[in-house]
CSV table of C-alpha atoms in Angstrom, one decimal:
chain,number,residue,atom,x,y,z
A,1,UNK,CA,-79.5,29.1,8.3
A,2,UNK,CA,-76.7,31.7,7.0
A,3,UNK,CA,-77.0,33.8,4.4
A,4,UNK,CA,-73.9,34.4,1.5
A,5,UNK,CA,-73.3,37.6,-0.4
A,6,UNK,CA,-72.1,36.9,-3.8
A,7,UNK,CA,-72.6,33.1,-3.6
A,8,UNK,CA,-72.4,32.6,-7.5
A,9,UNK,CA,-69.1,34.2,-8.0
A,10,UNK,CA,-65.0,32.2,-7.6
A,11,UNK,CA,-64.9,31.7,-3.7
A,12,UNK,CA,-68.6,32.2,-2.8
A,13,UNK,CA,-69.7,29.3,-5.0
A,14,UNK,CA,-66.7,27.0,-3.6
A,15,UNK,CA,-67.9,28.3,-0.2
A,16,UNK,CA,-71.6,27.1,-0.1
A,17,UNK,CA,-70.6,23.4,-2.3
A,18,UNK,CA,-68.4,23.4,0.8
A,19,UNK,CA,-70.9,24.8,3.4
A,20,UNK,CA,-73.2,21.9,2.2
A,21,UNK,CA,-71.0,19.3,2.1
A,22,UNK,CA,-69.9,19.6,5.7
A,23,UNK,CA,-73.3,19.9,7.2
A,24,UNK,CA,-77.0,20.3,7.3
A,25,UNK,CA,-77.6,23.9,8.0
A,26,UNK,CA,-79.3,25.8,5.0
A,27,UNK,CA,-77.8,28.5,3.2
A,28,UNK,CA,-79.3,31.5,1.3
A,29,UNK,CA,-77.2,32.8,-1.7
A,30,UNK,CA,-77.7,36.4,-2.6
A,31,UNK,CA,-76.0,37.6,-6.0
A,32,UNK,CA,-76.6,40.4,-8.3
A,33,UNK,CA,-74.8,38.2,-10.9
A,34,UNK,CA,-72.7,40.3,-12.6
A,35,UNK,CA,-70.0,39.0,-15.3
A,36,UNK,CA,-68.4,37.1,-12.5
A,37,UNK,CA,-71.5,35.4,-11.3
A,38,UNK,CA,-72.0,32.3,-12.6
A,39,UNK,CA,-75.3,30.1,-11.2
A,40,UNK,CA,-73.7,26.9,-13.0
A,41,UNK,CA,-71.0,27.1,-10.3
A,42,UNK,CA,-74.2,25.6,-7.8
A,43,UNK,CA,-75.8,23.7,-10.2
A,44,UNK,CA,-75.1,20.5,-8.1
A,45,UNK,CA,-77.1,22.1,-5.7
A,46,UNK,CA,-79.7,24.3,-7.1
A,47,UNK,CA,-82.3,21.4,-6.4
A,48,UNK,CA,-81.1,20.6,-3.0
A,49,UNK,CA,-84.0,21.9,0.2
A,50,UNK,CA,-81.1,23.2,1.7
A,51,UNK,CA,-80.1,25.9,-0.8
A,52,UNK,CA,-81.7,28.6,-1.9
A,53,UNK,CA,-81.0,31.7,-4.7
A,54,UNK,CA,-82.1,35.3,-4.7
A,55,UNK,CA,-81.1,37.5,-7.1
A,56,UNK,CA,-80.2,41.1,-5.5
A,57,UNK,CA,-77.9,43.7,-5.4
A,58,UNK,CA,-76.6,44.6,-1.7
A,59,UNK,CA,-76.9,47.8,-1.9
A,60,UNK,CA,-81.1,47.6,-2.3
A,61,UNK,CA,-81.0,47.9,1.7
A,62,UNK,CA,-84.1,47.9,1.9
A,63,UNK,CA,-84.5,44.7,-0.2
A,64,UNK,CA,-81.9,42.9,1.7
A,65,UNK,CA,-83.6,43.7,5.1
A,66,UNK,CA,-86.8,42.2,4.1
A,67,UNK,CA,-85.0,39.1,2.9
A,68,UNK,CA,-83.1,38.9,6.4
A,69,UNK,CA,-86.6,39.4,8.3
A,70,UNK,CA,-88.2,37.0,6.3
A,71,UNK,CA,-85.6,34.2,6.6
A,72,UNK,CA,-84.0,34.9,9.8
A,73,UNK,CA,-80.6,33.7,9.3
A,74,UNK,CA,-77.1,33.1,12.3
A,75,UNK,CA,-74.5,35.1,10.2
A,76,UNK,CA,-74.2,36.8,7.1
A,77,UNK,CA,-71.1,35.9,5.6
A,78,UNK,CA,-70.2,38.7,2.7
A,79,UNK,CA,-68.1,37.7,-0.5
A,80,UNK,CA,-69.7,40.0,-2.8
A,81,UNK,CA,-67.7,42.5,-4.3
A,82,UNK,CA,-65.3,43.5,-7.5
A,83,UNK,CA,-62.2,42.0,-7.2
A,84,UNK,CA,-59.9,42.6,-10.2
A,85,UNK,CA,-57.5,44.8,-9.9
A,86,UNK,CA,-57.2,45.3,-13.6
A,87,UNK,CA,-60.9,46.3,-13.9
A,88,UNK,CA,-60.6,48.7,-11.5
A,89,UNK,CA,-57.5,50.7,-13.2
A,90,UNK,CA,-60.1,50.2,-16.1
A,91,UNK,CA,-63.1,51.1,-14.1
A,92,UNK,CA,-63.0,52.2,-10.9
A,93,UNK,CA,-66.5,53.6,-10.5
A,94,UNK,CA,-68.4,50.5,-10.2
A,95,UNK,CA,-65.5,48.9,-7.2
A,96,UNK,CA,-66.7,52.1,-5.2
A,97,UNK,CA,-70.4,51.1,-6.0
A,98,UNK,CA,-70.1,47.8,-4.9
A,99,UNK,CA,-67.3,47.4,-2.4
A,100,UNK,CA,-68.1,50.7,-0.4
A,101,UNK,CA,-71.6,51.9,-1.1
A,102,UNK,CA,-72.8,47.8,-1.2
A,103,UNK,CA,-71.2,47.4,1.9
A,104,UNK,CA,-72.3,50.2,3.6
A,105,UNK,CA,-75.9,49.5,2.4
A,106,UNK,CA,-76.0,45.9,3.9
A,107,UNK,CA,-74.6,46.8,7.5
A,108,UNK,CA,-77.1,48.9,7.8
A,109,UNK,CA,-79.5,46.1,6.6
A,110,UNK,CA,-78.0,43.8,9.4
A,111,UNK,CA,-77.6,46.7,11.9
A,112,UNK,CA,-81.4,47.0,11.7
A,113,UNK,CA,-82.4,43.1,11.6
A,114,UNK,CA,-79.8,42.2,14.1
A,115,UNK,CA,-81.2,44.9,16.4
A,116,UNK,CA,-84.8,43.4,16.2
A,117,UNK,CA,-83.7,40.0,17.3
A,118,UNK,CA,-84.2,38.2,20.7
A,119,UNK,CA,-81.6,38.2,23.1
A,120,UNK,CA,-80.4,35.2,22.7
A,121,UNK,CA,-80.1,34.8,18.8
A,122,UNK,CA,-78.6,38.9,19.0
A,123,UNK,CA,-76.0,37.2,20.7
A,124,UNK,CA,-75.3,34.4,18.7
A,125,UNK,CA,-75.9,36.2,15.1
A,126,UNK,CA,-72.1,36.9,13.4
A,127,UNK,CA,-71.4,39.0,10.1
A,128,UNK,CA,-68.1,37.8,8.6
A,129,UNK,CA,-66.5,40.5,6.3
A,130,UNK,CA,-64.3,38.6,3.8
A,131,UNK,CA,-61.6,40.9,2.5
A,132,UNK,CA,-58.0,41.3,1.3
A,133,UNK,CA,-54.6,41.1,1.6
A,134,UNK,CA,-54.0,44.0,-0.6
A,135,UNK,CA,-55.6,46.5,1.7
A,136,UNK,CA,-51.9,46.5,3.1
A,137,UNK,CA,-50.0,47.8,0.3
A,138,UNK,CA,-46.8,46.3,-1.5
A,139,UNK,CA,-44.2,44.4,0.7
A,140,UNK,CA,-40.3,45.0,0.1
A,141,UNK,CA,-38.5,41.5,0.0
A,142,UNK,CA,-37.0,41.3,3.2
A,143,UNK,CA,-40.2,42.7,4.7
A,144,UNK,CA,-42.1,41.0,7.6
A,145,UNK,CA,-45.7,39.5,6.3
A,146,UNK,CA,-48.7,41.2,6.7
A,147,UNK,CA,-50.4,40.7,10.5
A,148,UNK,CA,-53.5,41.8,11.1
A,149,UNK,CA,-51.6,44.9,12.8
A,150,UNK,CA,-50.1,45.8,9.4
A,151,UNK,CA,-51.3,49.7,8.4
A,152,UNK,CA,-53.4,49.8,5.8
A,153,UNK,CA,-51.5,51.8,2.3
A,154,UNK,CA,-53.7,50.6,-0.4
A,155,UNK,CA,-52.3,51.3,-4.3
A,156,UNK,CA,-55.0,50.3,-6.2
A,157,UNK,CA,-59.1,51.2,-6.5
A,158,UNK,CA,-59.8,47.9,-6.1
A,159,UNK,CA,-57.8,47.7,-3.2
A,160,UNK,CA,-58.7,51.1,-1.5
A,161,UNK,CA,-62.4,50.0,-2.0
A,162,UNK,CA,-62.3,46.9,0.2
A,163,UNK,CA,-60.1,49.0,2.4
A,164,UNK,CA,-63.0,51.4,2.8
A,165,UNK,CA,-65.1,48.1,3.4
A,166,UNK,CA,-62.8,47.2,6.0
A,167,UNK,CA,-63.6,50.5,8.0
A,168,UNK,CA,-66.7,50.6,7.4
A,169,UNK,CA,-66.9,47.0,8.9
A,170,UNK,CA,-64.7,47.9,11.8
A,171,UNK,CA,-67.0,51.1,12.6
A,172,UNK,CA,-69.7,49.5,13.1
A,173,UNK,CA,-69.4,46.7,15.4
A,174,UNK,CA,-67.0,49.8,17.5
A,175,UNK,CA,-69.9,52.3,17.0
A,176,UNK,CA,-73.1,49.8,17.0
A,177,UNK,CA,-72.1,47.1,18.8
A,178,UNK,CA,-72.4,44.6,15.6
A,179,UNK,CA,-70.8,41.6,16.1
A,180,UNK,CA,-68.2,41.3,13.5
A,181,UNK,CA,-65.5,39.5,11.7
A,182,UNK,CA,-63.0,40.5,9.4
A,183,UNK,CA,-61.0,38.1,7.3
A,184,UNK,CA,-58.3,39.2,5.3
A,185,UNK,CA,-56.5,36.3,2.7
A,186,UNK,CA,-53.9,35.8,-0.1
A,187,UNK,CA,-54.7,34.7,-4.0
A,188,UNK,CA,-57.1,32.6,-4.1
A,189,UNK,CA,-57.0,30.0,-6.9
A,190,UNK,CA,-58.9,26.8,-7.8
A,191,UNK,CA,-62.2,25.3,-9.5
A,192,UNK,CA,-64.5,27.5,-10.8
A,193,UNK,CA,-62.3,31.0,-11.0
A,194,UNK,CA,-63.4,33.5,-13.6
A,195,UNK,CA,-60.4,33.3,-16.4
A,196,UNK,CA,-59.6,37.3,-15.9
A,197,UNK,CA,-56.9,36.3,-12.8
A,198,UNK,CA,-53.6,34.7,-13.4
A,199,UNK,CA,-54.0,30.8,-13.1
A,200,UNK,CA,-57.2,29.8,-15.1
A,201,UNK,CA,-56.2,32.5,-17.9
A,202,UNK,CA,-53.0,30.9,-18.3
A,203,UNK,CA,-54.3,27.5,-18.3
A,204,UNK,CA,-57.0,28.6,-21.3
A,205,UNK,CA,-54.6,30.4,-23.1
A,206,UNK,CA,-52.1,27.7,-22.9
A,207,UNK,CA,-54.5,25.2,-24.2
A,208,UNK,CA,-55.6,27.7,-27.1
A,209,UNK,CA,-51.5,28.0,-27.8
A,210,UNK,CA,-52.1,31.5,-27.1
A,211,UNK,CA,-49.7,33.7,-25.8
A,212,UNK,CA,-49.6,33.7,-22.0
A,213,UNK,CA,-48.8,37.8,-20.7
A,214,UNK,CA,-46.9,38.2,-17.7
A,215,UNK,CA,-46.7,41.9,-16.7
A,216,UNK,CA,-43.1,43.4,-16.3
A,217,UNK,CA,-40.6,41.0,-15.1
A,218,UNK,CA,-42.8,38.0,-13.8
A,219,UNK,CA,-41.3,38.4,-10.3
A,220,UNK,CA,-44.4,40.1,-8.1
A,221,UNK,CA,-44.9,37.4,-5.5
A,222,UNK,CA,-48.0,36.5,-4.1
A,223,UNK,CA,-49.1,34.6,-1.4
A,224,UNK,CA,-51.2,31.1,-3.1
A,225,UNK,CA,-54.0,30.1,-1.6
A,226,UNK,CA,-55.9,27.0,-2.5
A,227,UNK,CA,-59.9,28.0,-2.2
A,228,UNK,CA,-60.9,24.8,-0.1
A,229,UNK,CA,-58.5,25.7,2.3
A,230,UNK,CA,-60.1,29.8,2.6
A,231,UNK,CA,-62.8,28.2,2.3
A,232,UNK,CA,-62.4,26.2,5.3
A,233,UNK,CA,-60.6,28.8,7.4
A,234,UNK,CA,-63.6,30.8,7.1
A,235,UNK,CA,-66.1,28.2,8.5
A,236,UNK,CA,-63.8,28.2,11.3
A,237,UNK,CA,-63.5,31.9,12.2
A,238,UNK,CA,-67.6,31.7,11.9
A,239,UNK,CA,-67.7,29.2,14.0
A,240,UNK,CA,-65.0,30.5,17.0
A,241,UNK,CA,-63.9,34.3,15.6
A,242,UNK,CA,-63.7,36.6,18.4
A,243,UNK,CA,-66.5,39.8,17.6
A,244,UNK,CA,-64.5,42.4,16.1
A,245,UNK,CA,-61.4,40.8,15.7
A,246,UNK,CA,-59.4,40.0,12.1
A,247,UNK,CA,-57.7,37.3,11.1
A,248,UNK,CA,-55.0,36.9,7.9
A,249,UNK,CA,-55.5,33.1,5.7
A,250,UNK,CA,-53.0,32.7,3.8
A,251,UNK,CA,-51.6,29.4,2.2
A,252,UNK,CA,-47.8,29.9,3.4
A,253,UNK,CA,-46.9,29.8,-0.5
A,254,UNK,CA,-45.0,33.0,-1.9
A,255,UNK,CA,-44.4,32.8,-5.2
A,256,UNK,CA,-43.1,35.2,-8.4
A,257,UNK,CA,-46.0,35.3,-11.1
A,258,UNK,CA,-43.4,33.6,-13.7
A,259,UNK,CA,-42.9,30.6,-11.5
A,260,UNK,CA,-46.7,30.3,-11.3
A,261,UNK,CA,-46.9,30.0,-15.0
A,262,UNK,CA,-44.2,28.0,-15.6
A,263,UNK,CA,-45.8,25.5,-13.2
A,264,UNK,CA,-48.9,25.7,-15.0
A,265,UNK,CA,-47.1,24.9,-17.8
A,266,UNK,CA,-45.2,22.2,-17.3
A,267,UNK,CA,-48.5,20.8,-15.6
A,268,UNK,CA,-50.2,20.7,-18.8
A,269,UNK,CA,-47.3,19.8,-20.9
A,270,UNK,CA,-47.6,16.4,-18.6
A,271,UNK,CA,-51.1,15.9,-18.1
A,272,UNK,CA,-52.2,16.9,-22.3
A,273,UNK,CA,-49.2,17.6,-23.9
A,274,UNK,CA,-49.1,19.9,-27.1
A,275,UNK,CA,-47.4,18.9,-30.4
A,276,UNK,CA,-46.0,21.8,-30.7
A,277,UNK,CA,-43.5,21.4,-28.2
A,278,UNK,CA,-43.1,22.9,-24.0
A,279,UNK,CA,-45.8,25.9,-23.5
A,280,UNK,CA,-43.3,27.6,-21.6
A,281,UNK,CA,-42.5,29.0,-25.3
A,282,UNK,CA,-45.6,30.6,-25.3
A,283,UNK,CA,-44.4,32.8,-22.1
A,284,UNK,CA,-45.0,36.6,-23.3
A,285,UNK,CA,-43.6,39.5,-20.8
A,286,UNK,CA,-46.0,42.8,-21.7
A,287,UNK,CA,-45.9,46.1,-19.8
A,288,UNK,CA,-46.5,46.1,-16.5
A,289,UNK,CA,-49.7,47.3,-15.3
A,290,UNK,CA,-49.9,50.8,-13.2
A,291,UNK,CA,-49.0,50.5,-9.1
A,292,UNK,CA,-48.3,46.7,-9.5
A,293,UNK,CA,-47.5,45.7,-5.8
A,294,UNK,CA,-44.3,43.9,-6.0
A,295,UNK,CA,-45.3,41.2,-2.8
A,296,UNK,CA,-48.0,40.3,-0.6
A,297,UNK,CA,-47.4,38.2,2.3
A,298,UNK,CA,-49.8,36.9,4.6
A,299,UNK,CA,-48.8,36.0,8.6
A,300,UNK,CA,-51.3,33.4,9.8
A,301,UNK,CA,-50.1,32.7,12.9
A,302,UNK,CA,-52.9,34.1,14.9
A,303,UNK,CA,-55.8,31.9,12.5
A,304,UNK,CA,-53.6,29.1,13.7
A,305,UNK,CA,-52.8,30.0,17.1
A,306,UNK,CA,-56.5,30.8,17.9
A,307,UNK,CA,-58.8,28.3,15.6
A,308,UNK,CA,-56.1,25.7,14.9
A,309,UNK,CA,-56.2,26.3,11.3
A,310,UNK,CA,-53.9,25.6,9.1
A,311,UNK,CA,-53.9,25.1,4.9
A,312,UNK,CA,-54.3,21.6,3.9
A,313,UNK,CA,-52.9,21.9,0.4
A,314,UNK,CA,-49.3,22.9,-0.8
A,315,UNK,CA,-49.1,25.1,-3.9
A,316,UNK,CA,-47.6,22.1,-5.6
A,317,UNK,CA,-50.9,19.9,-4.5
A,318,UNK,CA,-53.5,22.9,-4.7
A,319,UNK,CA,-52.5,23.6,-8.5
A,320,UNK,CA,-52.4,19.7,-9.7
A,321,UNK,CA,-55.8,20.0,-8.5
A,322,UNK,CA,-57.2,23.2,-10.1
A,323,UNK,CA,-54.8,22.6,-13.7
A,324,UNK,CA,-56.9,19.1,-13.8
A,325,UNK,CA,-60.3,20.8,-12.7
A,326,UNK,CA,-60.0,23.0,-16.1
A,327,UNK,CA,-59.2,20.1,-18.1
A,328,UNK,CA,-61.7,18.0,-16.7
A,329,UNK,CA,-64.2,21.0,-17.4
A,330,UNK,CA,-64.0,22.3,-20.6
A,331,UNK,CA,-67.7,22.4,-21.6
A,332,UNK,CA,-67.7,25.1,-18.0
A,333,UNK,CA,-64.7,27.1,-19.8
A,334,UNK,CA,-66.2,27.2,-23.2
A,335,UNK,CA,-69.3,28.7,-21.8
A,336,UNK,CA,-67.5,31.6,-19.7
A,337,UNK,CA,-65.0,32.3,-22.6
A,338,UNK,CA,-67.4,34.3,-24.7
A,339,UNK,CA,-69.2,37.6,-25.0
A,340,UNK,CA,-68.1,40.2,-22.3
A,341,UNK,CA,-64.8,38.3,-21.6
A,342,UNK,CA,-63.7,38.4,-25.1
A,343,UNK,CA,-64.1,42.5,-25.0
A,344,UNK,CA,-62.5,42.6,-21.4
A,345,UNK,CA,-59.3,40.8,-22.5
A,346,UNK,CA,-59.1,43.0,-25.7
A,347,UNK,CA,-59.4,46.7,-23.5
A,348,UNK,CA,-56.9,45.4,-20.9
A,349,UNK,CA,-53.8,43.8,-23.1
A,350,UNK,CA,-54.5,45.4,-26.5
A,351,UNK,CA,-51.9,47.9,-25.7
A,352,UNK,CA,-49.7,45.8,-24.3
């Protein structure tokens, strides 16, 4: 079996519905469930034999070892984190909690289990460090994409805390011996993604005939990537990763914020069209948040040249697909909208 850190949250829930789909192999899915954890993500799954939920933070080493000795699993492959870059501006304490002092806590947990094992299943045993594409800063326009060579110049805490994960990661398996695997990836969007970040929060507030923010100028470009496709580049590098290497996923589709919203928009102007008229109108630019990276770019020519991976979705196809997942599952939206997101959204754009 593997075992998933932050299994409830946006891409570890897609991961193990995924994981389970395209196999037999159990999985274990620890999360501490924090606002972004959501166990109604797995609910397809929570009865199957193959899946199984323990609530814990990763930074309980001593916790996490025990579970690892008791279960024994191949690989640990570790989503958990805080991801926002917004909440970090807001909050940066609990990103260094998390992302650096969590991290630190379960190498050391697999550093010790891994250590104990038999030759043979020492050998074989992976830990997959899923991480950023902001580690590497902000991109000029003409600049070459990020490669996994790319210097790190993180601009935000949230982006200088998975940086300091990075390290950490990199340490070990130079210091330890642990065998390793860094990936590094683009925006992720698609089922399931907690309405703080860009596309699901402009497909709720577009519904609501809210007015949809865009920070500054609408044209910091990001690299989309549909989550079936990280999903599936990350079963891949588990599966034929080199120990201690990294490897970039991105979905080979830059593209400036405003586009991204007016594509959401004229989605759902097709698909449930408002009497009111086009939601582009509902387009609202507010200030720009602090150290806003202008681009991110992601070169995946070495996830493609080494694993034969490549992203099966466009940004056209990837979006159709997430803009009719929301519609399709409202009763899931209703449910997150409430409570702690309500306050969130009110701290981070009042003054805008």
């Amino acid at each position: 079996m593997i075992l998933v850190t932050g299994g409830a949250g946006f891409i570890g829930s897609n991961f193990i519905l995924d994981w389970l789909a395209a196999g037999s192999e159990p999985v274990i899915n620890l999360d501490r469930l924090t606002y972004a954890g959501n166990l109604e993500n797995l609910a397809s799954v929570a009865a199957d034999a193959r899946y199984r939920f323990e609530r814990l933070d990763i930074c309980e080493r001593d916790a996490v070892l025990a579970l690892l000795r008791a279960h024994r699993p191949r690989a640990i492959v570790h989503f958990a984190a805080e991801s926002h870059v917004d909440r970090s501006i807001l909050g940066p304490g609990e990103f260094v909690r998390t992302n650096i002092e969590g991290s630190f806590a379960l190498l050391e947990a697999a550093r010790a289990y891994w250590g104990d094992l038999p030759a043979g299943e020492r050998e074989a045993f992976r830990f997959l460090h899923v991480s950023t594409d902001e580690v590497y800063g902000s991109l000029g326009p003409n600049d070459p994409a990020f490669s996994e060579t790319t210097a790190y110049q993180p601009n935000s805490p949230y982006s200088a805390s998975k940086a300091a994960s990075d390290h950490l990661v990199r340490a070990y398996h130079h210091t330890y011996g642990l065998p390793v695997l860094t990936t590094n990836c683009s925006n992720n969007y698609g089922p399931y993604q907690f309405p703080e970040k860009l596309v699901p929060l402009m497909i709720a507030n577009a519904l609501a005939g809210k007015p949809l923010p865009v920070y500054g100028d609408g044209m910091n470009v990001r690299d989309w990537l549909y989550v079936a496709d990280h999903c599936a580049a990350i079963r891949r590098v588990l599966e034929s990763g080199r120990p201690g290497e990294t490897y970039n996923i991105g979905g080979n589709n830059e593209m400036p914020n405003i586009e991204v919203v007016r594509t959401v928009c004229a989605l759902l102007d097709e698909m449930r069209p408002d009497p009111q008229g086009p939601r582009e109108r509902l387009i609202t630019y507010v200030k720009d948040r602090p150290g806003h990276d202008r681009r991110y770019a992601i070169d995946a020519r070495k996830i493609a040249g080494e694993l034969a991976w490549q992203p099966a979705e466009t940004f056209a196809t990837g979006l159709r697909k997430t803009v009719r997942w929301y519609l399709e599952n409202q009763p899931w939206v209703g449910r997150v909208l409430s409570g702690e997101y309500k306050e969130w959204i009110s701290a981070n754009y009042a003054a805008r």
